PDB file of C-alpha atoms in Angstrom:
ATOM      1  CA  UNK A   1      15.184  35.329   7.859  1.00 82.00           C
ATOM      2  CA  UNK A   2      14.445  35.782  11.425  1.00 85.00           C
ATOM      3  CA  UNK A   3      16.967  34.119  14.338  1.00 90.00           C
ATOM      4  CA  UNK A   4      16.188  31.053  16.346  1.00 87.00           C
ATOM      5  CA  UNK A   5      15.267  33.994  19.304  1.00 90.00           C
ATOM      6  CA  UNK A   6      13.230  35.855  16.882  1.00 90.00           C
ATOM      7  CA  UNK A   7      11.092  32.846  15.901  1.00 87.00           C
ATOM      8  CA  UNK A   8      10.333  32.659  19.455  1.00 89.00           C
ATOM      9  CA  UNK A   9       8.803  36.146  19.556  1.00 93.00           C
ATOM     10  CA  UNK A  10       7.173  35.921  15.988  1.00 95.00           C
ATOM     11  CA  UNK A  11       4.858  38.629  16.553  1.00 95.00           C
ATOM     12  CA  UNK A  12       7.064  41.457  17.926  1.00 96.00           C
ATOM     13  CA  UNK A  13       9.623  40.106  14.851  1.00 96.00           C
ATOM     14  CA  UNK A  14       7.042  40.555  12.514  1.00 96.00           C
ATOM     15  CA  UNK A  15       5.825  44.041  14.165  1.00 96.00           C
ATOM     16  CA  UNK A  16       9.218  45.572  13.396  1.00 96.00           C
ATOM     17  CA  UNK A  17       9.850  44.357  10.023  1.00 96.00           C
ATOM     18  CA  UNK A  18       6.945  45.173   9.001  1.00 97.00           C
ATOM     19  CA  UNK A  19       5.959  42.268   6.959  1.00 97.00           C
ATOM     20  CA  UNK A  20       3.514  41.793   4.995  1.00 97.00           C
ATOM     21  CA  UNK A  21       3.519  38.483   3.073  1.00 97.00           C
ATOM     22  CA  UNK A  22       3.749  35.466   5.870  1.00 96.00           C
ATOM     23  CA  UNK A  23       3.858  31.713   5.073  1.00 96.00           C
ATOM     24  CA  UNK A  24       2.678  29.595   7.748  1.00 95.00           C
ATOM     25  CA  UNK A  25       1.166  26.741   9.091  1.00 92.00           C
ATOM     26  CA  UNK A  26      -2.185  26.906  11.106  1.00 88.00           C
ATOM     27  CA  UNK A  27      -0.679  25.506  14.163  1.00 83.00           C
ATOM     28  CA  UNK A  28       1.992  28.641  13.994  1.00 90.00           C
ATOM     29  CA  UNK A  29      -0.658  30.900  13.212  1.00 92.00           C
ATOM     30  CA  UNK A  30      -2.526  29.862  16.179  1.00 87.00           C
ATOM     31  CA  UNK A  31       0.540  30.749  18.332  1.00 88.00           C
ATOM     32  CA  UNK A  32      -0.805  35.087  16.992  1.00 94.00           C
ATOM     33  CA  UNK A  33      -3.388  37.167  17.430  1.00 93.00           C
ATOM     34  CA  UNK A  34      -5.038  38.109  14.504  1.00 94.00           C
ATOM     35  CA  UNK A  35      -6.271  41.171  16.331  1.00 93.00           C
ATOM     36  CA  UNK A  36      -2.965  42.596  17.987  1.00 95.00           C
ATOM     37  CA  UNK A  37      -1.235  45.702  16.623  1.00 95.00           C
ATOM     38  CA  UNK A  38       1.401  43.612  16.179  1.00 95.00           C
ATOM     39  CA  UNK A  39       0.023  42.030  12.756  1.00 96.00           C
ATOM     40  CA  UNK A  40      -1.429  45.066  10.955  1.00 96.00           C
ATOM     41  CA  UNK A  41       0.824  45.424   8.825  1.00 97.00           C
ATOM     42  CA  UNK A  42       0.281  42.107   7.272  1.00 98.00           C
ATOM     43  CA  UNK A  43      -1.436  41.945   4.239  1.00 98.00           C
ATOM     44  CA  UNK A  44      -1.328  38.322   3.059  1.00 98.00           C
ATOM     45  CA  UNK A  45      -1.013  34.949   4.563  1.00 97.00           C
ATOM     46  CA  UNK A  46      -0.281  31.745   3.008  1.00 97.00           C
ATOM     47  CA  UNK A  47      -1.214  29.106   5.170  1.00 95.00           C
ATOM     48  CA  UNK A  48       0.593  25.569   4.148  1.00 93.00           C
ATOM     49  CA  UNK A  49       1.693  22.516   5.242  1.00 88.00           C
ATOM     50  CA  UNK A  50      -1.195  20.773   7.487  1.00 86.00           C
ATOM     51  CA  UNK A  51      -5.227  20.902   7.025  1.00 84.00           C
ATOM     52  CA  UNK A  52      -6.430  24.542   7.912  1.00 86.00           C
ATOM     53  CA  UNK A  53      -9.159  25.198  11.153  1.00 79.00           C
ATOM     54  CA  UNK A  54     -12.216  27.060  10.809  1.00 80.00           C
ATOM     55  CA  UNK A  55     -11.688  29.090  13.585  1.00 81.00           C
ATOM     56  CA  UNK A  56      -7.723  30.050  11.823  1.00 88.00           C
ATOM     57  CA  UNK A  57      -9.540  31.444   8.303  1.00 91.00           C
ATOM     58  CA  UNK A  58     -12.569  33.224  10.475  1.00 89.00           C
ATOM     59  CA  UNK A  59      -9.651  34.928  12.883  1.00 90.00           C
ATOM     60  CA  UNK A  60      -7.681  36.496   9.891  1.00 94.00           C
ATOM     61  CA  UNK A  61      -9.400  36.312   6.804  1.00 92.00           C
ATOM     62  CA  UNK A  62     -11.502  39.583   7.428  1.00 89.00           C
ATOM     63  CA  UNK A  63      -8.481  41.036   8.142  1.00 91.00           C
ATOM     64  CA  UNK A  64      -6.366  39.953   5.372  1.00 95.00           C
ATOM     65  CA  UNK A  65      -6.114  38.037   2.547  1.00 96.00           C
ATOM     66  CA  UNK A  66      -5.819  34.271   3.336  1.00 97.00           C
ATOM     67  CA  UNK A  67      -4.905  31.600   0.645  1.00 97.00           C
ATOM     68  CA  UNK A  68      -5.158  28.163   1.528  1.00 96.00           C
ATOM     69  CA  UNK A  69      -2.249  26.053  -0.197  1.00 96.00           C
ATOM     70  CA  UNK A  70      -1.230  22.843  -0.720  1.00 96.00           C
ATOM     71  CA  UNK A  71       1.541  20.799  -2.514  1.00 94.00           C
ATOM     72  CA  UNK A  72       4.125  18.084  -1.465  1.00 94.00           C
ATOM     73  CA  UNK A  73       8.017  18.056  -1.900  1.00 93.00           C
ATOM     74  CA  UNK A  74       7.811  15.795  -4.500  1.00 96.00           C
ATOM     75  CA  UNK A  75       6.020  18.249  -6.954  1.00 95.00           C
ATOM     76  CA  UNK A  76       8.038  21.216  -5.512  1.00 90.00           C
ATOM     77  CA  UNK A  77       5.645  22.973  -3.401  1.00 84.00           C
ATOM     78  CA  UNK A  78       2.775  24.263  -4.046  1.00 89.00           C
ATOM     79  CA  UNK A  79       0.535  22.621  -6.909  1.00 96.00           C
ATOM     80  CA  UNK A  80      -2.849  23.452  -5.763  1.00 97.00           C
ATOM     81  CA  UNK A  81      -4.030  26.765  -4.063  1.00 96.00           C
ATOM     82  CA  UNK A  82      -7.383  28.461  -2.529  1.00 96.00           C
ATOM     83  CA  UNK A  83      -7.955  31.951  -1.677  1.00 96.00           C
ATOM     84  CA  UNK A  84     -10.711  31.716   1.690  1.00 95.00           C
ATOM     85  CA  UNK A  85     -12.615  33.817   3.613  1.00 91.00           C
ATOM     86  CA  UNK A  86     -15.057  34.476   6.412  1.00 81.00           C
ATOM     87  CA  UNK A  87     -17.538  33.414   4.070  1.00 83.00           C
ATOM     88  CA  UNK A  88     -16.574  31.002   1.660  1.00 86.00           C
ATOM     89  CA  UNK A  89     -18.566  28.243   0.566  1.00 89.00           C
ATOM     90  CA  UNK A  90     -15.952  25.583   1.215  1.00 90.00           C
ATOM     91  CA  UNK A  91     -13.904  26.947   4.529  1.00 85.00           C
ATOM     92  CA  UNK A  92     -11.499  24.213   4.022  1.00 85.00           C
ATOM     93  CA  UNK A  93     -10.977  24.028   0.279  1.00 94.00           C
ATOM     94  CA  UNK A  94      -7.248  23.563  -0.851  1.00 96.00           C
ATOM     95  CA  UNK A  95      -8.571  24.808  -4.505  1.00 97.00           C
ATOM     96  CA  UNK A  96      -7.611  24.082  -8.069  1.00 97.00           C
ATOM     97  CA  UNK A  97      -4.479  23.253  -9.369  1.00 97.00           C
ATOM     98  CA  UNK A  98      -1.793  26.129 -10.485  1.00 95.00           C
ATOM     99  CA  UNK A  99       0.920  25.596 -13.052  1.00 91.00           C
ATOM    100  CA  UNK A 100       0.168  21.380 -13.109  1.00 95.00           C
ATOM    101  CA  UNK A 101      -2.771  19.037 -13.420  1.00 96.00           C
ATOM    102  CA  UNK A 102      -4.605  17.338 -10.700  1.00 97.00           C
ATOM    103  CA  UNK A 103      -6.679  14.401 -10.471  1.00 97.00           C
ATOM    104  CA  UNK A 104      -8.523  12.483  -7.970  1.00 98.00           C
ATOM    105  CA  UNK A 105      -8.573   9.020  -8.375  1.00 97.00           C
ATOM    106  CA  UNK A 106      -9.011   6.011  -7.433  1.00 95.00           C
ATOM    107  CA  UNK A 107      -7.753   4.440  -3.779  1.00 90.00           C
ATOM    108  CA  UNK A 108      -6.781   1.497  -5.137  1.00 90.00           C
ATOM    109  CA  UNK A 109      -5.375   2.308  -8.383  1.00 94.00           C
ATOM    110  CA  UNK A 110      -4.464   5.470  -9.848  1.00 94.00           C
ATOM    111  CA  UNK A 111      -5.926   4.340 -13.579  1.00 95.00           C
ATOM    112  CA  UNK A 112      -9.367   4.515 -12.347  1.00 96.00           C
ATOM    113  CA  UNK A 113     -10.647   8.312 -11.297  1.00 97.00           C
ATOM    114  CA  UNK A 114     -12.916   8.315  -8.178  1.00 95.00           C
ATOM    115  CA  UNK A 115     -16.474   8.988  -8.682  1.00 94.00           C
ATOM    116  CA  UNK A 116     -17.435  12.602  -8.088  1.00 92.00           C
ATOM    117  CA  UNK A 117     -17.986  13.381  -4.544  1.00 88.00           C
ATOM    118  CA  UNK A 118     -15.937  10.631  -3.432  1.00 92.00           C
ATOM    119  CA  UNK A 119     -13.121  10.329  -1.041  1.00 90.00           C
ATOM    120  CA  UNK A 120      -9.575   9.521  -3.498  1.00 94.00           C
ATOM    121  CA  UNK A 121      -6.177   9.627  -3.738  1.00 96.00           C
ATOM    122  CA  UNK A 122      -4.820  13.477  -5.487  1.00 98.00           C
ATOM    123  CA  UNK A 123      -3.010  12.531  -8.343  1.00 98.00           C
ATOM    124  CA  UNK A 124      -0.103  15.629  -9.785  1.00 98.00           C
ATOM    125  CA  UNK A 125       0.909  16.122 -13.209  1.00 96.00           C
ATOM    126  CA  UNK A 126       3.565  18.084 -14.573  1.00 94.00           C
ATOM    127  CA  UNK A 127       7.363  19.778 -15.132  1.00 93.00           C
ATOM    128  CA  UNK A 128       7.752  19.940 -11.221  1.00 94.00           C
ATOM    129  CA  UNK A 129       6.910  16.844 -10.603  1.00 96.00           C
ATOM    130  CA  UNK A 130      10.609  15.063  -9.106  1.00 96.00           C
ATOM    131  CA  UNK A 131      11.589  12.012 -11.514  1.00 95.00           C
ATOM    132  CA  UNK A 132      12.493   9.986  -8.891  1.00 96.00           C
ATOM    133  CA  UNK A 133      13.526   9.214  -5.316  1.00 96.00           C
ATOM    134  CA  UNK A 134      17.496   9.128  -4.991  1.00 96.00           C
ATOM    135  CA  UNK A 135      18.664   5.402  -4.645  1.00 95.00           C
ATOM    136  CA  UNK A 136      14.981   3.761  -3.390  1.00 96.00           C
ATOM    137  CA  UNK A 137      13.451   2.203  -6.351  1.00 96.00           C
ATOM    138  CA  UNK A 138      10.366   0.584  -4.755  1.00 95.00           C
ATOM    139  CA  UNK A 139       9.261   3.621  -3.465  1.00 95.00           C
ATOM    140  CA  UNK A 140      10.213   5.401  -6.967  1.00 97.00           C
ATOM    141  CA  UNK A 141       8.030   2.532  -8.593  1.00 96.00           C
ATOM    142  CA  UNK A 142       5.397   2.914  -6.487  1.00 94.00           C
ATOM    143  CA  UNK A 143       4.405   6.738  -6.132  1.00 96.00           C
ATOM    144  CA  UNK A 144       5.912   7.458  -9.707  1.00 97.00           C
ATOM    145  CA  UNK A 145       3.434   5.942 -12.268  1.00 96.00           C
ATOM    146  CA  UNK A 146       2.924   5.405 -15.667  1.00 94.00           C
ATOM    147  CA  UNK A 147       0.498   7.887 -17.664  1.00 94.00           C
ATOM    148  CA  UNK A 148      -3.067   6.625 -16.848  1.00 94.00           C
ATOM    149  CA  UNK A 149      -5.045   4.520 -19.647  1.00 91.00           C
ATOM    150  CA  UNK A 150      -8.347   7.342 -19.213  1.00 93.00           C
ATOM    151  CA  UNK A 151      -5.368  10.396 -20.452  1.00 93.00           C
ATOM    152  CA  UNK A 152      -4.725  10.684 -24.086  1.00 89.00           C
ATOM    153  CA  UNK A 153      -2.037   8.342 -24.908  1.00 84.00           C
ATOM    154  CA  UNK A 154       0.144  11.649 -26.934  1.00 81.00           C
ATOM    155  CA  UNK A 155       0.289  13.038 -23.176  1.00 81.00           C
ATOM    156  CA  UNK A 156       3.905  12.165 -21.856  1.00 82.00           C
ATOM    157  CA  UNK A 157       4.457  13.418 -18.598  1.00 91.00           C
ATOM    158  CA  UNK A 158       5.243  12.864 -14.822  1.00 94.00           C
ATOM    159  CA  UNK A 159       2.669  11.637 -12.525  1.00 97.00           C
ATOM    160  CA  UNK A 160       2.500  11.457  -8.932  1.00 98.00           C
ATOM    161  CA  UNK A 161       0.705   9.706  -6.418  1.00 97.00           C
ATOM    162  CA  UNK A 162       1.033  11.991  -3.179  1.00 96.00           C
ATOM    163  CA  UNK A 163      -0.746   9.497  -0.994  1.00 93.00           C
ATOM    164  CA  UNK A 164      -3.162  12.657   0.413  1.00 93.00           C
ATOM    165  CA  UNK A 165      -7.011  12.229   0.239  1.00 92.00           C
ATOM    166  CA  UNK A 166      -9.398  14.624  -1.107  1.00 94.00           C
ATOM    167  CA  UNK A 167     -12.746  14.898  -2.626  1.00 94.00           C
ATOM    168  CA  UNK A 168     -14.697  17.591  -4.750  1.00 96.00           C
ATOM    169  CA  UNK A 169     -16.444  20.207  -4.000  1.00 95.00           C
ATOM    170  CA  UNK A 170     -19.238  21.551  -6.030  1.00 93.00           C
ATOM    171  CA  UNK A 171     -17.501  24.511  -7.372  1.00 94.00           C
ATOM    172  CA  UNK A 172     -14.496  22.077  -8.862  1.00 95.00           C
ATOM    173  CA  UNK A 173     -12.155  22.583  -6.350  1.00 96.00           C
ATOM    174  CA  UNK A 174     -11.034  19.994  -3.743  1.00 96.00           C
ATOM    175  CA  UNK A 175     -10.987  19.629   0.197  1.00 93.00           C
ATOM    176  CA  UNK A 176      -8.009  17.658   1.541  1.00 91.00           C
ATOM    177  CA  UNK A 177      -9.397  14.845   4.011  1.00 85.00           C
ATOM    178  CA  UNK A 178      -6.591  12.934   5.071  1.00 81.00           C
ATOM    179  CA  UNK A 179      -4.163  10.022   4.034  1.00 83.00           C
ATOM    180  CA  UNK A 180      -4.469   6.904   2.601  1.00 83.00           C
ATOM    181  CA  UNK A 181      -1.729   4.588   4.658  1.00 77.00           C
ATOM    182  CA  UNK A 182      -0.357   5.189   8.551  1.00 70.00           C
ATOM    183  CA  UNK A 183       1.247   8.701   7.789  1.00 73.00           C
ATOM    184  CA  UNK A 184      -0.337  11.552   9.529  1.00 80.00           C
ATOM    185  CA  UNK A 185       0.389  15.019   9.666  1.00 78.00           C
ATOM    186  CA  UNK A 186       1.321  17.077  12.999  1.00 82.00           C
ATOM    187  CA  UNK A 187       2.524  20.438  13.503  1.00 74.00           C
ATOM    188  CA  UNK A 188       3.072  20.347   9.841  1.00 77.00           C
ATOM    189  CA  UNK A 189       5.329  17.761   9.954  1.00 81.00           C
ATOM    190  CA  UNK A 190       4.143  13.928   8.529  1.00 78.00           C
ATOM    191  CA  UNK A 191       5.423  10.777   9.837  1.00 83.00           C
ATOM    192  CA  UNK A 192       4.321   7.135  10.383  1.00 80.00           C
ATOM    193  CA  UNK A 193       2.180   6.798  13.508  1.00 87.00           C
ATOM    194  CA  UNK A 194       3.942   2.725  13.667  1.00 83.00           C
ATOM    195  CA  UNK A 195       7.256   5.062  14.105  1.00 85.00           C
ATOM    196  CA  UNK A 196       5.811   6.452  17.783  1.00 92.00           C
ATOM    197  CA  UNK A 197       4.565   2.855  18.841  1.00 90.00           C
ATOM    198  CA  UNK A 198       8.315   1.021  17.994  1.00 86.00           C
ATOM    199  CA  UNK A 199      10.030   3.758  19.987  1.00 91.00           C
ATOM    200  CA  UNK A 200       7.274   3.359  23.042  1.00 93.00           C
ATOM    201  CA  UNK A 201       7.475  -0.117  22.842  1.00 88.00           C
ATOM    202  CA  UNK A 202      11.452  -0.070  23.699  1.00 87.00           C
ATOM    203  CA  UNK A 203      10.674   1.516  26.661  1.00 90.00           C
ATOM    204  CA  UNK A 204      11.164  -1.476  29.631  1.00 85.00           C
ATOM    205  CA  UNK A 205       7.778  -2.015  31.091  1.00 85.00           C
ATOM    206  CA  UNK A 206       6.260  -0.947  28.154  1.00 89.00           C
ATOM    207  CA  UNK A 207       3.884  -3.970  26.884  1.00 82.00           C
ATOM    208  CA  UNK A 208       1.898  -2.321  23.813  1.00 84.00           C
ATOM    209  CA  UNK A 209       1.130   0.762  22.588  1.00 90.00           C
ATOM    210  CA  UNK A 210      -1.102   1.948  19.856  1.00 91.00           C
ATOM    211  CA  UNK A 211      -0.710   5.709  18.907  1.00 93.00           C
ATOM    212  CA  UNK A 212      -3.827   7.822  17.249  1.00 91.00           C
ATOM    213  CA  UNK A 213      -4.808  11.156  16.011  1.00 88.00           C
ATOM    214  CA  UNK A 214      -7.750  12.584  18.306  1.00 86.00           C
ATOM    215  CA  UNK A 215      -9.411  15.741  16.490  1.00 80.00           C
ATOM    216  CA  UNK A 216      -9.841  18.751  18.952  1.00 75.00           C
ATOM    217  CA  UNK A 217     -13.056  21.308  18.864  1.00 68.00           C
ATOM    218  CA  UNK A 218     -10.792  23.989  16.988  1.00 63.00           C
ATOM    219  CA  UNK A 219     -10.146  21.251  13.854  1.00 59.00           C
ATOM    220  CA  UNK A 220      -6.613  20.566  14.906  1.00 70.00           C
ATOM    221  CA  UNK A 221      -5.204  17.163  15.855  1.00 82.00           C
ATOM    222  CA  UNK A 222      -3.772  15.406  18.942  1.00 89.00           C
ATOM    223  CA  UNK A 223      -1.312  12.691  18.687  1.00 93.00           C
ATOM    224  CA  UNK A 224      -2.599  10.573  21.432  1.00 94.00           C
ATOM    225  CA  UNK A 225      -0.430   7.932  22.871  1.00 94.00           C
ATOM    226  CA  UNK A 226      -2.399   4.450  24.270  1.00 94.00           C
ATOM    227  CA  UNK A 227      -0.034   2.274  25.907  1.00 92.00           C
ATOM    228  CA  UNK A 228      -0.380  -1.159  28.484  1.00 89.00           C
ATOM    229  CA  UNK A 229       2.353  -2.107  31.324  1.00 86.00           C
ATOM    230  CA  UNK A 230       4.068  -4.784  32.285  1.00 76.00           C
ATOM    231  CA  UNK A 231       1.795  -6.491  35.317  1.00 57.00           C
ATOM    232  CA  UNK A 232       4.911  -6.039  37.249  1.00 50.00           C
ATOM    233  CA  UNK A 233       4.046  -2.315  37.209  1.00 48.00           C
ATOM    234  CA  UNK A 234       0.877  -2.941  39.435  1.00 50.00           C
ATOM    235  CA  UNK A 235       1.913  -5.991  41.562  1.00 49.00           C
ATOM    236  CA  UNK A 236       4.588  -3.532  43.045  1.00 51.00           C
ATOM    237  CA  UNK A 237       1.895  -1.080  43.523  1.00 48.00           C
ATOM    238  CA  UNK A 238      -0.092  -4.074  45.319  1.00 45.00           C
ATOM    239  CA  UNK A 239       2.834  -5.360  47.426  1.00 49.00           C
ATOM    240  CA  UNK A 240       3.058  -1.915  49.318  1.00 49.00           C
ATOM    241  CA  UNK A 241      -1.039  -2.047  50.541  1.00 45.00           C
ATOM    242  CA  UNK A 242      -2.338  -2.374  54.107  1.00 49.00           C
ATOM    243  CA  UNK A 243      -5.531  -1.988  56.331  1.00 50.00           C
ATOM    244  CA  UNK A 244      -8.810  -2.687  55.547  1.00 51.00           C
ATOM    245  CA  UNK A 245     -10.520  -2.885  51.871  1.00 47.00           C
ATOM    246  CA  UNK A 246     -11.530   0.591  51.965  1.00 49.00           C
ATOM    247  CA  UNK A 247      -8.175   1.804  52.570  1.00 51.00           C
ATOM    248  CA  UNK A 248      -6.956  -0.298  50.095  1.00 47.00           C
ATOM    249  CA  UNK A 249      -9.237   1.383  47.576  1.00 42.00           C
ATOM    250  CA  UNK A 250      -7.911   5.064  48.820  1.00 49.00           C
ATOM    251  CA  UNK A 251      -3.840   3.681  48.387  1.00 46.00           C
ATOM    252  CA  UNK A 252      -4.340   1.976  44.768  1.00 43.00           C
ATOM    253  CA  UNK A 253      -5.876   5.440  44.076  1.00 48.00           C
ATOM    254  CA  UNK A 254      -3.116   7.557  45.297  1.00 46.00           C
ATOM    255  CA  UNK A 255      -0.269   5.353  44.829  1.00 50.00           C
ATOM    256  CA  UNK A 256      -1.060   4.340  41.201  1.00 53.00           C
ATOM    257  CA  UNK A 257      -1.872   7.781  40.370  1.00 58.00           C
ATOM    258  CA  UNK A 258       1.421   8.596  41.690  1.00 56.00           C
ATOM    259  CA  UNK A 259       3.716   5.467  40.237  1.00 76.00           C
ATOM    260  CA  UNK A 260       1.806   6.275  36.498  1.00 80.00           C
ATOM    261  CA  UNK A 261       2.579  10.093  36.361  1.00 84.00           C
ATOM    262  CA  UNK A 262       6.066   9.408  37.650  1.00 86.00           C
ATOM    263  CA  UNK A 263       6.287   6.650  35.057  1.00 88.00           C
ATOM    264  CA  UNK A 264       4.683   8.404  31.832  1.00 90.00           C
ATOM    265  CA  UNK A 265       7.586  11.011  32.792  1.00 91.00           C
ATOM    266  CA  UNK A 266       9.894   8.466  32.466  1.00 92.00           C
ATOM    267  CA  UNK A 267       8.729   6.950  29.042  1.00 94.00           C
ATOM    268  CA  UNK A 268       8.080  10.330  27.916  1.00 94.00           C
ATOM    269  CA  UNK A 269      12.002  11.373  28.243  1.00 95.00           C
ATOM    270  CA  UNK A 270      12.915   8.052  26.984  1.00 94.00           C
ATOM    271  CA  UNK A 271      11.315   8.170  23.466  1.00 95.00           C
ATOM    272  CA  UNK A 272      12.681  12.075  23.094  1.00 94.00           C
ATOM    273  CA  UNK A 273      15.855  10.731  23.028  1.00 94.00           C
ATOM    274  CA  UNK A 274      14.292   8.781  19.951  1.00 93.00           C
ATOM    275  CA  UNK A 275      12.264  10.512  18.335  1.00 93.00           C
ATOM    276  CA  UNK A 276      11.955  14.601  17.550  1.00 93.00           C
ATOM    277  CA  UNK A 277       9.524  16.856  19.248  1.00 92.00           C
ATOM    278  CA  UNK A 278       6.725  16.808  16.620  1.00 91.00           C
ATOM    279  CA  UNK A 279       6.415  12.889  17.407  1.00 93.00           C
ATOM    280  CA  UNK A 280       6.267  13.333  21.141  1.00 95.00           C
ATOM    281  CA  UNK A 281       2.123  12.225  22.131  1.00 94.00           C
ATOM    282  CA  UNK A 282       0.633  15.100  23.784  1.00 92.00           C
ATOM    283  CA  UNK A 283      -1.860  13.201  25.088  1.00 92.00           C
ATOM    284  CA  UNK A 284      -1.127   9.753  27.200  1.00 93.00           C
ATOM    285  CA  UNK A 285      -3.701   6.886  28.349  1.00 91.00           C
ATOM    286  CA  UNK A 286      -2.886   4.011  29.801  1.00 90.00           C
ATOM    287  CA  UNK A 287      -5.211   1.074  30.125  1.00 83.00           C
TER     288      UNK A 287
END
């Protein structure tokens, strides 16, 4: 297991161990070069826990061999599993179940399967599938459900609802698309997005916020924060102008400019008191 200062240096760490099986998510993956000395000695890469980028399989997939998996806690890890490459039909599959069963069904209710090519809700079965969540039985009720009326009714086992879209592709296996309430995934971590917008809205001055997911070119994800200030924020701005209209113009520019960056610092080291790193927005607007 490498040290807090190895992880930091992944590639030289990985360089002299010479390891060959890595687990990983993309966004770690796209912290190495797929082309440096450093990672020739590895012959296998599981990428996991957040939807894989095109450019990620095309960088190491010639290389080496690069299985795309996928699987929640709650059916202990990995459930569903897709060898990719350069080439493969469906760049982003997740695959076909291993060592469970996997349905996807309907959004609304998990006794109805979704129509084939549809977007649905994956639906696990089997022995690692958790019986329950420890002292929360709402949540227990609601993710943990009966056997479906379309199984066989001699077919007692656990069954999951993991919340995660996906639809089929035409070779049977499945491409993850997303999920079906406010939780996103980010840096392979998944959290409510309403979380980010109570903690920004504690921040004095802060009127509303509403927090998104922008997709970049490369297929990955920006959490994107949206917020609105108190009008006190821009009437003190406005009490400090002088001179004619144009010159006006020219010190709302540069003293607003100023007074928001200063003050998106501000908010910004207030909610990382709150909140941990993976929930910080990357990206700010204000309007």
């Amino acid at each position: 297991m490498p040290s807090e200062a190895e992880r930091a240096d992944l590639g030289s760490f990985i360089y002299e161990k010479a390891v060959e099986w890595v687990i990983l998510t993309p966004t770690v993956l796209r912290t190495l070069d797929a082309h440096s000395p450093q990672m020739a000695t590895v012959k296998t890469i599981m990428s996991c826990g957040e939807r894989v980028d095109l450019n990620t399989v095309n960088d190491w997939a010639p290389s080496c061999r690069f299985v795309n998996e996928y699987g929640p806690s709650e059916v202990s890890g990995r459930c569903i599993l897709q060898e990719l490459t350069a080439f493969s039909p469906f760049p982003q599959s997740i695959g076909k179940p291993v060592d469970c069963a996997a349905w996807i069904v309907s959004l609304e209710t998990p006794m109805k399967l979704a129509p084939i090519g549809t977007i649905g809700e994956i639906l696990v079965e089997g022995p690692g599938v958790a019986r329950e969540y420890l002292d929360d039985e709402a949540l227990t009720g609601a993710s943990f459900v009966p056997r479906p009326s379309w199984l066989p009714s001699s077919r007692e086992s656990r069954y999951y609802r993991t919340g995660d879209t996906a639809k089929y592709n035409a070779d049977g296996s499945m491409t993850f698309t997303g999920r079906r309430d406010g939780q996103v995934k980010i840096r392979g971590q998944r959290f409510e997005l309403g979380e980010v917008e109570r903690a920004l809205v504690r921040v004095s001055g802060v009127r509303e916020a509403v927090v998104c997911i922008q997709p970049r070119h490369d297929d990955g994800n920006v959490l994107t924060a949206v917020i609105s200030l108190a009008d006190a924020q821009l009437q003190d701005t406005a009490k400090h102008l002088q001179g004619s209209a144009k010159q006006a113009i020219r010190q709302v520019s540069l003293r607003t400019g100023y007074n928001l960056s200063k003050r998106l610092r501000s908010i910004r080291d207030y909610v990382s008191d709150l909140l941990p790193s993976y929930m910080i927005p990357t990206a700010w607007l204000v309007v």
